[in-house]
PDB file of C-alpha atoms and ligand atoms in Angstrom:
ATOM      1  CA  MET A   1     -24.680 -30.386 -28.552  1.00  0.00           C
ATOM      2  CA  THR A   2     -21.055 -29.829 -29.578  1.00  0.00           C
ATOM      3  CA  PHE A   3     -18.673 -26.904 -29.081  1.00  0.00           C
ATOM      4  CA  HIS A   4     -19.494 -25.913 -32.675  1.00  0.00           C
ATOM      5  CA  ASP A   5     -23.077 -25.111 -31.612  1.00  0.00           C
ATOM      6  CA  LEU A   6     -21.763 -22.379 -29.314  1.00  0.00           C
ATOM      7  CA  ASN A   7     -20.612 -19.022 -30.652  1.00  0.00           C
ATOM      8  CA  ILE A   8     -16.970 -19.698 -29.764  1.00  0.00           C
ATOM      9  CA  LYS A   9     -14.252 -17.694 -31.504  1.00  0.00           C
ATOM     10  CA  LYS A  10     -12.862 -19.617 -34.507  1.00  0.00           C
ATOM     11  CA  PRO A  11      -9.234 -20.083 -33.380  1.00  0.00           C
ATOM     12  CA  ILE A  12     -10.473 -21.484 -30.059  1.00  0.00           C
ATOM     13  CA  LEU A  13     -12.770 -23.950 -31.848  1.00  0.00           C
ATOM     14  CA  THR A  14      -9.787 -25.087 -33.881  1.00  0.00           C
ATOM     15  CA  ALA A  15      -7.807 -25.616 -30.675  1.00  0.00           C
ATOM     16  CA  LEU A  16     -10.692 -27.592 -29.115  1.00  0.00           C
ATOM     17  CA  ASP A  17     -10.825 -29.804 -32.226  1.00  0.00           C
ATOM     18  CA  GLU A  18      -7.075 -30.383 -32.014  1.00  0.00           C
ATOM     19  CA  LEU A  19      -7.359 -31.250 -28.313  1.00  0.00           C
ATOM     20  CA  GLY A  20     -10.094 -33.743 -29.134  1.00  0.00           C
ATOM     21  CA  TYR A  21     -12.672 -31.911 -27.001  1.00  0.00           C
ATOM     22  CA  THR A  22     -16.065 -32.269 -28.682  1.00  0.00           C
ATOM     23  CA  THR A  23     -18.864 -31.949 -26.129  1.00  0.00           C
ATOM     24  CA  PRO A  24     -19.304 -29.148 -23.600  1.00  0.00           C
ATOM     25  CA  THR A  25     -20.104 -30.133 -20.028  1.00  0.00           C
ATOM     26  CA  THR A  26     -23.383 -28.874 -18.524  1.00  0.00           C
ATOM     27  CA  ILE A  27     -21.862 -25.814 -16.838  1.00  0.00           C
ATOM     28  CA  GLN A  28     -20.003 -24.979 -20.086  1.00  0.00           C
ATOM     29  CA  SER A  29     -23.093 -25.062 -22.296  1.00  0.00           C
ATOM     30  CA  ALA A  30     -25.555 -23.660 -19.732  1.00  0.00           C
ATOM     31  CA  GLY A  31     -23.402 -20.645 -18.904  1.00  0.00           C
ATOM     32  CA  PHE A  32     -22.033 -19.739 -22.308  1.00  0.00           C
ATOM     33  CA  SER A  33     -24.594 -17.335 -23.787  1.00  0.00           C
ATOM     34  CA  VAL A  34     -25.298 -15.497 -20.561  1.00  0.00           C
ATOM     35  CA  MET A  35     -21.560 -14.913 -20.094  1.00  0.00           C
ATOM     36  CA  MET A  36     -21.262 -13.794 -23.744  1.00  0.00           C
ATOM     37  CA  SER A  37     -24.044 -11.268 -23.089  1.00  0.00           C
ATOM     38  CA  GLY A  38     -21.769  -9.479 -20.628  1.00  0.00           C
ATOM     39  CA  LYS A  39     -23.866 -10.087 -17.524  1.00  0.00           C
ATOM     40  CA  ASP A  40     -22.437 -10.957 -14.121  1.00  0.00           C
ATOM     41  CA  VAL A  41     -22.661 -14.659 -13.358  1.00  0.00           C
ATOM     42  CA  ILE A  42     -22.209 -16.947 -10.379  1.00  0.00           C
ATOM     43  CA  GLY A  43     -21.506 -20.434 -11.705  1.00  0.00           C
ATOM     44  CA  LEU A  44     -22.016 -23.355  -9.356  1.00  0.00           C
ATOM     45  CA  ALA A  45     -20.962 -26.881 -10.145  1.00  0.00           C
ATOM     46  CA  GLN A  46     -19.058 -29.567  -8.318  1.00  0.00           C
ATOM     47  CA  THR A  47     -15.342 -30.180  -8.729  1.00  0.00           C
ATOM     48  CA  GLY A  48     -14.338 -31.831 -11.989  1.00  0.00           C
ATOM     49  CA  THR A  49     -17.256 -30.493 -14.045  1.00  0.00           C
ATOM     50  CA  GLY A  50     -15.142 -28.221 -16.248  1.00  0.00           C
ATOM     51  CA  LYS A  51     -15.649 -24.834 -14.631  1.00  0.00           C
ATOM     52  CA  THR A  52     -12.331 -23.540 -16.010  1.00  0.00           C
ATOM     53  CA  LEU A  53     -13.399 -23.880 -19.644  1.00  0.00           C
ATOM     54  CA  ALA A  54     -16.866 -22.633 -18.653  1.00  0.00           C
ATOM     55  CA  TYR A  55     -15.414 -19.164 -17.984  1.00  0.00           C
ATOM     56  CA  LEU A  56     -12.462 -19.302 -20.397  1.00  0.00           C
ATOM     57  CA  LEU A  57     -14.511 -20.053 -23.528  1.00  0.00           C
ATOM     58  CA  PRO A  58     -16.711 -16.916 -23.364  1.00  0.00           C
ATOM     59  CA  THR A  59     -14.069 -14.530 -21.968  1.00  0.00           C
ATOM     60  CA  LEU A  60     -11.470 -15.588 -24.533  1.00  0.00           C
ATOM     61  CA  SER A  61     -14.097 -15.493 -27.312  1.00  0.00           C
ATOM     62  CA  LEU A  62     -14.868 -11.869 -26.412  1.00  0.00           C
ATOM     63  CA  TRP A  63     -11.200 -10.878 -26.199  1.00  0.00           C
ATOM     64  CA  LYS A  64      -9.934  -8.545 -28.902  1.00  0.00           C
ATOM     65  CA  PHE A  65      -6.337  -7.791 -29.785  1.00  0.00           C
ATOM     66  CA  SER A  66      -5.117  -4.512 -28.328  1.00  0.00           C
ATOM     67  CA  LYS A  67      -1.737  -2.769 -28.153  1.00  0.00           C
ATOM     68  CA  GLU A  68      -2.597  -1.871 -24.553  1.00  0.00           C
ATOM     69  CA  PRO A  69      -0.055  -3.680 -22.329  1.00  0.00           C
ATOM     70  CA  HIS A  70      -2.429  -4.048 -19.371  1.00  0.00           C
ATOM     71  CA  PRO A  71      -4.542  -7.190 -18.847  1.00  0.00           C
ATOM     72  CA  GLN A  72      -8.115  -7.214 -20.142  1.00  0.00           C
ATOM     73  CA  ILE A  73      -8.949 -10.468 -18.427  1.00  0.00           C
ATOM     74  CA  LEU A  74      -8.069 -10.987 -14.755  1.00  0.00           C
ATOM     75  CA  ILE A  75      -8.532 -14.426 -13.238  1.00  0.00           C
ATOM     76  CA  ILE A  76      -8.221 -14.661  -9.463  1.00  0.00           C
ATOM     77  CA  VAL A  77      -7.677 -18.098  -7.922  1.00  0.00           C
ATOM     78  CA  PRO A  78      -6.757 -19.119  -4.358  1.00  0.00           C
ATOM     79  CA  THR A  79      -3.572 -21.168  -4.853  1.00  0.00           C
ATOM     80  CA  ARG A  80      -0.333 -21.289  -6.783  1.00  0.00           C
ATOM     81  CA  GLU A  81      -1.228 -24.763  -8.096  1.00  0.00           C
ATOM     82  CA  LEU A  82      -4.444 -23.408  -9.592  1.00  0.00           C
ATOM     83  CA  VAL A  83      -2.628 -20.445 -11.156  1.00  0.00           C
ATOM     84  CA  VAL A  84      -0.372 -22.878 -12.991  1.00  0.00           C
ATOM     85  CA  GLN A  85      -3.326 -25.054 -14.057  1.00  0.00           C
ATOM     86  CA  VAL A  86      -5.407 -22.159 -15.357  1.00  0.00           C
ATOM     87  CA  VAL A  87      -2.461 -20.618 -17.254  1.00  0.00           C
ATOM     88  CA  ARG A  88      -1.951 -23.997 -18.901  1.00  0.00           C
ATOM     89  CA  GLU A  89      -5.649 -24.202 -19.890  1.00  0.00           C
ATOM     90  CA  VAL A  90      -5.477 -20.714 -21.446  1.00  0.00           C
ATOM     91  CA  GLU A  91      -2.373 -21.759 -23.392  1.00  0.00           C
ATOM     92  CA  LYS A  92      -4.120 -24.917 -24.606  1.00  0.00           C
ATOM     93  CA  LEU A  93      -7.070 -22.890 -25.920  1.00  0.00           C
ATOM     94  CA  THR A  94      -5.069 -20.105 -27.576  1.00  0.00           C
ATOM     95  CA  PRO A  95      -2.218 -21.547 -29.676  1.00  0.00           C
ATOM     96  CA  HIS A  96      -3.811 -19.840 -32.705  1.00  0.00           C
ATOM     97  CA  MET A  97      -4.303 -16.465 -31.026  1.00  0.00           C
ATOM     98  CA  ASN A  98      -1.828 -13.658 -30.533  1.00  0.00           C
ATOM     99  CA  LEU A  99      -2.471 -13.456 -26.826  1.00  0.00           C
ATOM    100  CA  ALA A 100      -0.083 -13.291 -23.865  1.00  0.00           C
ATOM    101  CA  VAL A 101      -0.990 -15.015 -20.618  1.00  0.00           C
ATOM    102  CA  GLY A 102       0.944 -15.069 -17.357  1.00  0.00           C
ATOM    103  CA  GLY A 103       0.554 -16.310 -13.826  1.00  0.00           C
ATOM    104  CA  VAL A 104       1.554 -14.680 -10.521  1.00  0.00           C
ATOM    105  CA  TYR A 105       1.532 -16.076  -6.990  1.00  0.00           C
ATOM    106  CA  GLY A 106       3.230 -15.655  -3.647  1.00  0.00           C
ATOM    107  CA  GLY A 107       6.289 -17.584  -2.525  1.00  0.00           C
ATOM    108  CA  ALA A 108       8.121 -16.803  -5.750  1.00  0.00           C
ATOM    109  CA  ASN A 109      10.354 -13.870  -6.685  1.00  0.00           C
ATOM    110  CA  ILE A 110       8.171 -10.795  -7.171  1.00  0.00           C
ATOM    111  CA  ASN A 111      10.714  -9.007  -9.385  1.00  0.00           C
ATOM    112  CA  THR A 112      10.683 -11.810 -11.958  1.00  0.00           C
ATOM    113  CA  GLN A 113       6.880 -11.660 -12.002  1.00  0.00           C
ATOM    114  CA  ALA A 114       6.936  -7.860 -12.169  1.00  0.00           C
ATOM    115  CA  SER A 115       9.113  -7.917 -15.302  1.00  0.00           C
ATOM    116  CA  MET A 116       6.813 -10.477 -16.933  1.00  0.00           C
ATOM    117  CA  VAL A 117       3.792  -8.282 -16.169  1.00  0.00           C
ATOM    118  CA  LEU A 118       5.604  -5.179 -17.444  1.00  0.00           C
ATOM    119  CA  GLN A 119       6.238  -6.877 -20.797  1.00  0.00           C
ATOM    120  CA  GLY A 120       2.474  -6.752 -21.296  1.00  0.00           C
ATOM    121  CA  LEU A 121      -0.103  -9.447 -20.646  1.00  0.00           C
ATOM    122  CA  ASP A 122      -3.591  -9.854 -22.095  1.00  0.00           C
ATOM    123  CA  VAL A 123      -4.690 -12.390 -19.521  1.00  0.00           C
ATOM    124  CA  LEU A 124      -3.375 -12.402 -15.961  1.00  0.00           C
ATOM    125  CA  VAL A 125      -4.009 -15.308 -13.607  1.00  0.00           C
ATOM    126  CA  GLY A 126      -3.014 -14.890  -9.976  1.00  0.00           C
ATOM    127  CA  THR A 127      -3.579 -15.251  -6.289  1.00  0.00           C
ATOM    128  CA  PRO A 128      -5.168 -12.233  -4.556  1.00  0.00           C
ATOM    129  CA  GLY A 129      -2.166 -11.296  -2.420  1.00  0.00           C
ATOM    130  CA  ARG A 130       0.369 -11.292  -5.234  1.00  0.00           C
ATOM    131  CA  ILE A 131      -1.945  -9.482  -7.655  1.00  0.00           C
ATOM    132  CA  PHE A 132      -2.371  -6.729  -5.089  1.00  0.00           C
ATOM    133  CA  ASP A 133       1.364  -6.561  -4.310  1.00  0.00           C
ATOM    134  CA  LEU A 134       2.155  -6.104  -8.007  1.00  0.00           C
ATOM    135  CA  THR A 135      -0.303  -3.207  -8.213  1.00  0.00           C
ATOM    136  CA  ALA A 136       1.168  -1.692  -5.048  1.00  0.00           C
ATOM    137  CA  ASN A 137       4.727  -1.740  -6.426  1.00  0.00           C
ATOM    138  CA  GLY A 138       3.571  -0.116  -9.667  1.00  0.00           C
ATOM    139  CA  SER A 139       4.149  -3.074 -12.012  1.00  0.00           C
ATOM    140  CA  LEU A 140       0.503  -3.883 -12.639  1.00  0.00           C
ATOM    141  CA  GLN A 141      -2.429  -1.733 -13.720  1.00  0.00           C
ATOM    142  CA  LEU A 142      -5.924  -3.145 -13.575  1.00  0.00           C
ATOM    143  CA  LYS A 143      -7.891  -0.309 -15.171  1.00  0.00           C
ATOM    144  CA  HIS A 144      -8.356  -2.288 -18.411  1.00  0.00           C
ATOM    145  CA  ALA A 145      -9.488  -5.497 -16.714  1.00  0.00           C
ATOM    146  CA  LYS A 146     -13.095  -5.489 -17.887  1.00  0.00           C
ATOM    147  CA  LYS A 147     -13.521  -9.231 -17.407  1.00  0.00           C
ATOM    148  CA  VAL A 148     -12.852 -10.412 -13.891  1.00  0.00           C
ATOM    149  CA  VAL A 149     -13.144 -14.031 -12.834  1.00  0.00           C
ATOM    150  CA  ILE A 150     -12.961 -15.229  -9.251  1.00  0.00           C
ATOM    151  CA  ASP A 151     -12.558 -18.981  -9.436  1.00  0.00           C
ATOM    152  CA  GLU A 152     -13.094 -21.167  -6.355  1.00  0.00           C
ATOM    153  CA  VAL A 153     -14.735 -18.269  -4.515  1.00  0.00           C
ATOM    154  CA  ASP A 154     -15.546 -20.560  -1.594  1.00  0.00           C
ATOM    155  CA  GLU A 155     -11.903 -21.517  -1.060  1.00  0.00           C
ATOM    156  CA  THR A 156     -10.636 -17.987  -1.758  1.00  0.00           C
ATOM    157  CA  LEU A 157     -12.849 -16.619   1.023  1.00  0.00           C
ATOM    158  CA  SER A 158     -12.184 -19.435   3.481  1.00  0.00           C
ATOM    159  CA  LEU A 159      -8.450 -18.858   3.046  1.00  0.00           C
ATOM    160  CA  GLY A 160      -9.041 -15.291   4.267  1.00  0.00           C
ATOM    161  CA  PHE A 161      -8.455 -13.390   1.011  1.00  0.00           C
ATOM    162  CA  ARG A 162     -11.495 -11.109   1.320  1.00  0.00           C
ATOM    163  CA  PRO A 163      -9.458  -7.988   2.287  1.00  0.00           C
ATOM    164  CA  GLN A 164      -7.138  -8.464  -0.720  1.00  0.00           C
ATOM    165  CA  LEU A 165     -10.131  -8.957  -3.017  1.00  0.00           C
ATOM    166  CA  MET A 166     -11.650  -5.717  -1.747  1.00  0.00           C
ATOM    167  CA  ARG A 167      -8.431  -3.826  -2.429  1.00  0.00           C
ATOM    168  CA  ILE A 168      -8.289  -5.283  -5.937  1.00  0.00           C
ATOM    169  CA  PHE A 169     -11.935  -4.263  -6.588  1.00  0.00           C
ATOM    170  CA  ASP A 170     -10.976  -0.644  -5.841  1.00  0.00           C
ATOM    171  CA  LEU A 171      -8.484  -0.730  -8.724  1.00  0.00           C
ATOM    172  CA  LEU A 172     -10.773  -2.335 -11.293  1.00  0.00           C
ATOM    173  CA  PRO A 173     -12.839  -0.355 -13.784  1.00  0.00           C
ATOM    174  CA  GLU A 174     -16.375   0.289 -12.557  1.00  0.00           C
ATOM    175  CA  LYS A 175     -17.825  -0.995 -15.831  1.00  0.00           C
ATOM    176  CA  ARG A 176     -16.771  -4.610 -15.932  1.00  0.00           C
ATOM    177  CA  GLN A 177     -18.118  -8.132 -16.094  1.00  0.00           C
ATOM    178  CA  ASN A 178     -17.771 -10.236 -12.942  1.00  0.00           C
ATOM    179  CA  LEU A 179     -17.766 -14.002 -13.196  1.00  0.00           C
ATOM    180  CA  LEU A 180     -17.667 -16.001 -10.001  1.00  0.00           C
ATOM    181  CA  PHE A 181     -17.269 -19.746  -9.810  1.00  0.00           C
ATOM    182  CA  SER A 182     -17.572 -22.064  -6.875  1.00  0.00           C
ATOM    183  CA  ALA A 183     -18.218 -25.681  -6.021  1.00  0.00           C
ATOM    184  CA  THR A 184     -20.342 -24.678  -3.040  1.00  0.00           C
ATOM    185  CA  LEU A 185     -22.500 -21.726  -2.110  1.00  0.00           C
ATOM    186  CA  SER A 186     -21.542 -21.280   1.541  1.00  0.00           C
ATOM    187  CA  GLU A 187     -22.995 -18.583   3.779  1.00  0.00           C
ATOM    188  CA  GLU A 188     -19.686 -16.755   3.438  1.00  0.00           C
ATOM    189  CA  VAL A 189     -20.002 -16.786  -0.365  1.00  0.00           C
ATOM    190  CA  GLU A 190     -23.649 -15.641  -0.186  1.00  0.00           C
ATOM    191  CA  GLY A 191     -22.672 -12.771   2.112  1.00  0.00           C
ATOM    192  CA  PHE A 192     -19.801 -11.740  -0.168  1.00  0.00           C
ATOM    193  CA  LEU A 193     -22.067 -11.794  -3.233  1.00  0.00           C
ATOM    194  CA  GLY A 194     -24.683  -9.724  -1.427  1.00  0.00           C
ATOM    195  CA  VAL A 195     -22.194  -6.988  -0.572  1.00  0.00           C
ATOM    196  CA  PHE A 196     -20.221  -6.685  -3.810  1.00  0.00           C
ATOM    197  CA  PHE A 197     -22.382  -7.839  -6.686  1.00  0.00           C
ATOM    198  CA  GLU A 198     -25.806  -6.817  -7.866  1.00  0.00           C
ATOM    199  CA  ASN A 199     -27.872  -9.834  -8.796  1.00  0.00           C
ATOM    200  CA  PRO A 200     -25.417 -12.032 -10.619  1.00  0.00           C
ATOM    201  CA  ILE A 201     -27.195 -14.596 -12.766  1.00  0.00           C
ATOM    202  CA  ARG A 202     -26.969 -17.993 -11.185  1.00  0.00           C
ATOM    203  CA  VAL A 203     -25.917 -20.834 -13.478  1.00  0.00           C
ATOM    204  CA  GLU A 204     -25.954 -24.229 -11.867  1.00  0.00           C
ATOM    205  CA  ALA A 205     -25.105 -27.721 -13.005  1.00  0.00           C
ATOM    206  CA  ALA A 206     -26.793 -30.428 -10.993  1.00  0.00           C
ATOM    207  CA  ARG A 207     -24.664 -32.960  -9.207  1.00  0.00           C
ATOM    208  CA  VAL A 208     -23.934 -36.086 -11.137  1.00  0.00           C
ATOM    209  CA  GLY A 209     -26.303 -38.795  -9.999  1.00  0.00           C
ATOM    210  CA  THR A 210     -29.177 -36.579  -8.879  1.00  0.00           C
TER     211      THR A 210
HETATM  212  P1  ADP B 301     -13.542 -27.880 -12.123  1.00  0.00           P
HETATM  213  O1  ADP B 301     -12.918 -26.529 -12.130  1.00  0.00           O
HETATM  214  O2  ADP B 301     -15.028 -27.820 -12.284  1.00  0.00           O
HETATM  215  O3  ADP B 301     -13.133 -28.693 -10.931  1.00  0.00           O
HETATM  216  P2  ADP B 301     -11.814 -28.335 -14.381  1.00  0.00           P
HETATM  217  O4  ADP B 301     -12.127 -27.110 -15.139  1.00  0.00           O
HETATM  218  O5  ADP B 301     -10.536 -28.364 -13.622  1.00  0.00           O
HETATM  219  O6  ADP B 301     -13.014 -28.696 -13.390  1.00  0.00           O
HETATM  220  O7  ADP B 301     -11.881 -29.576 -15.413  1.00  0.00           O
HETATM  221  C1  ADP B 301     -11.605 -30.902 -15.026  1.00  0.00           C
HETATM  222  C2  ADP B 301     -10.935 -31.662 -16.188  1.00  0.00           C
HETATM  223  O8  ADP B 301     -11.858 -31.898 -17.250  1.00  0.00           O
HETATM  224  C3  ADP B 301      -9.766 -30.932 -16.812  1.00  0.00           C
HETATM  225  O9  ADP B 301      -8.717 -31.850 -17.007  1.00  0.00           O
HETATM  226  C4  ADP B 301     -10.290 -30.447 -18.165  1.00  0.00           C
HETATM  227  O10 ADP B 301      -9.262 -30.328 -19.128  1.00  0.00           O
HETATM  228  C5  ADP B 301     -11.310 -31.500 -18.508  1.00  0.00           C
HETATM  229  N1  ADP B 301     -12.422 -30.988 -19.325  1.00  0.00           N
HETATM  230  C6  ADP B 301     -13.105 -29.852 -19.105  1.00  0.00           C
HETATM  231  N2  ADP B 301     -14.091 -29.681 -19.996  1.00  0.00           N
HETATM  232  C7  ADP B 301     -14.035 -30.752 -20.827  1.00  0.00           C
HETATM  233  C8  ADP B 301     -14.807 -31.152 -21.980  1.00  0.00           C
HETATM  234  N3  ADP B 301     -15.827 -30.428 -22.402  1.00  0.00           N
HETATM  235  N4  ADP B 301     -14.460 -32.302 -22.593  1.00  0.00           N
HETATM  236  C9  ADP B 301     -13.437 -33.044 -22.126  1.00  0.00           C
HETATM  237  N5  ADP B 301     -12.677 -32.727 -21.056  1.00  0.00           N
HETATM  238  C10 ADP B 301     -12.967 -31.597 -20.402  1.00  0.00           C
HETATM  239 MG1   MG B 302     -11.895 -25.316 -10.884  1.00  0.00          MG
END
């Protein structure tokens, strides 16, 4: 199996070729078509198995150019470091697409981030607190975010971000695709899934060595 066997948007395939990426990891190939179908997914695979590309390949393949300045894809991650990493991965996959990506996180000037958001982003990556703050000050609208990823759900919840997530959910369109990714399925994650999501499809990649 190669990336060319998946129905990945052409300019992304070109980027993958240029990066020298040839073979999808298990979570990337196993999750691709179900995510392309628009269904909600919970993806479980240990750290280092390529979960970022697992959700970026289908969401970016489904993305369509729009003049609408509000993000269509919202990616929520627990830390500033991850925001930077995920923004970089989006940039690596989209040099041949006319797509604007930006990252927002706490501990940095909110006005600088607000002006970046106001210039119009297609893909927004951020931590829960800062995403909410930018909606509260009127810089960010989430009504067009029809693809919502929560990466590292386990860590996001254990850091205490559940209230911010709930406030963000209130601002999202009702009709949307939810993609959740985690290394572990803790009781806290199970409880969260049970309350907010109706039967997400579980995609798992077995641990290496089992
Ligand atoms: P996880 O989120 O599961 O911990 P990441 O998405 O951060 O893993 O990926 C780990 C590393 O593997 C990254 O440096 C990424 O660029 C690389 N990677 C991901 N998928 C592939 C692939 N199919 N081929 C080669 N390298 C990959
Ligand atoms: Mg990850």
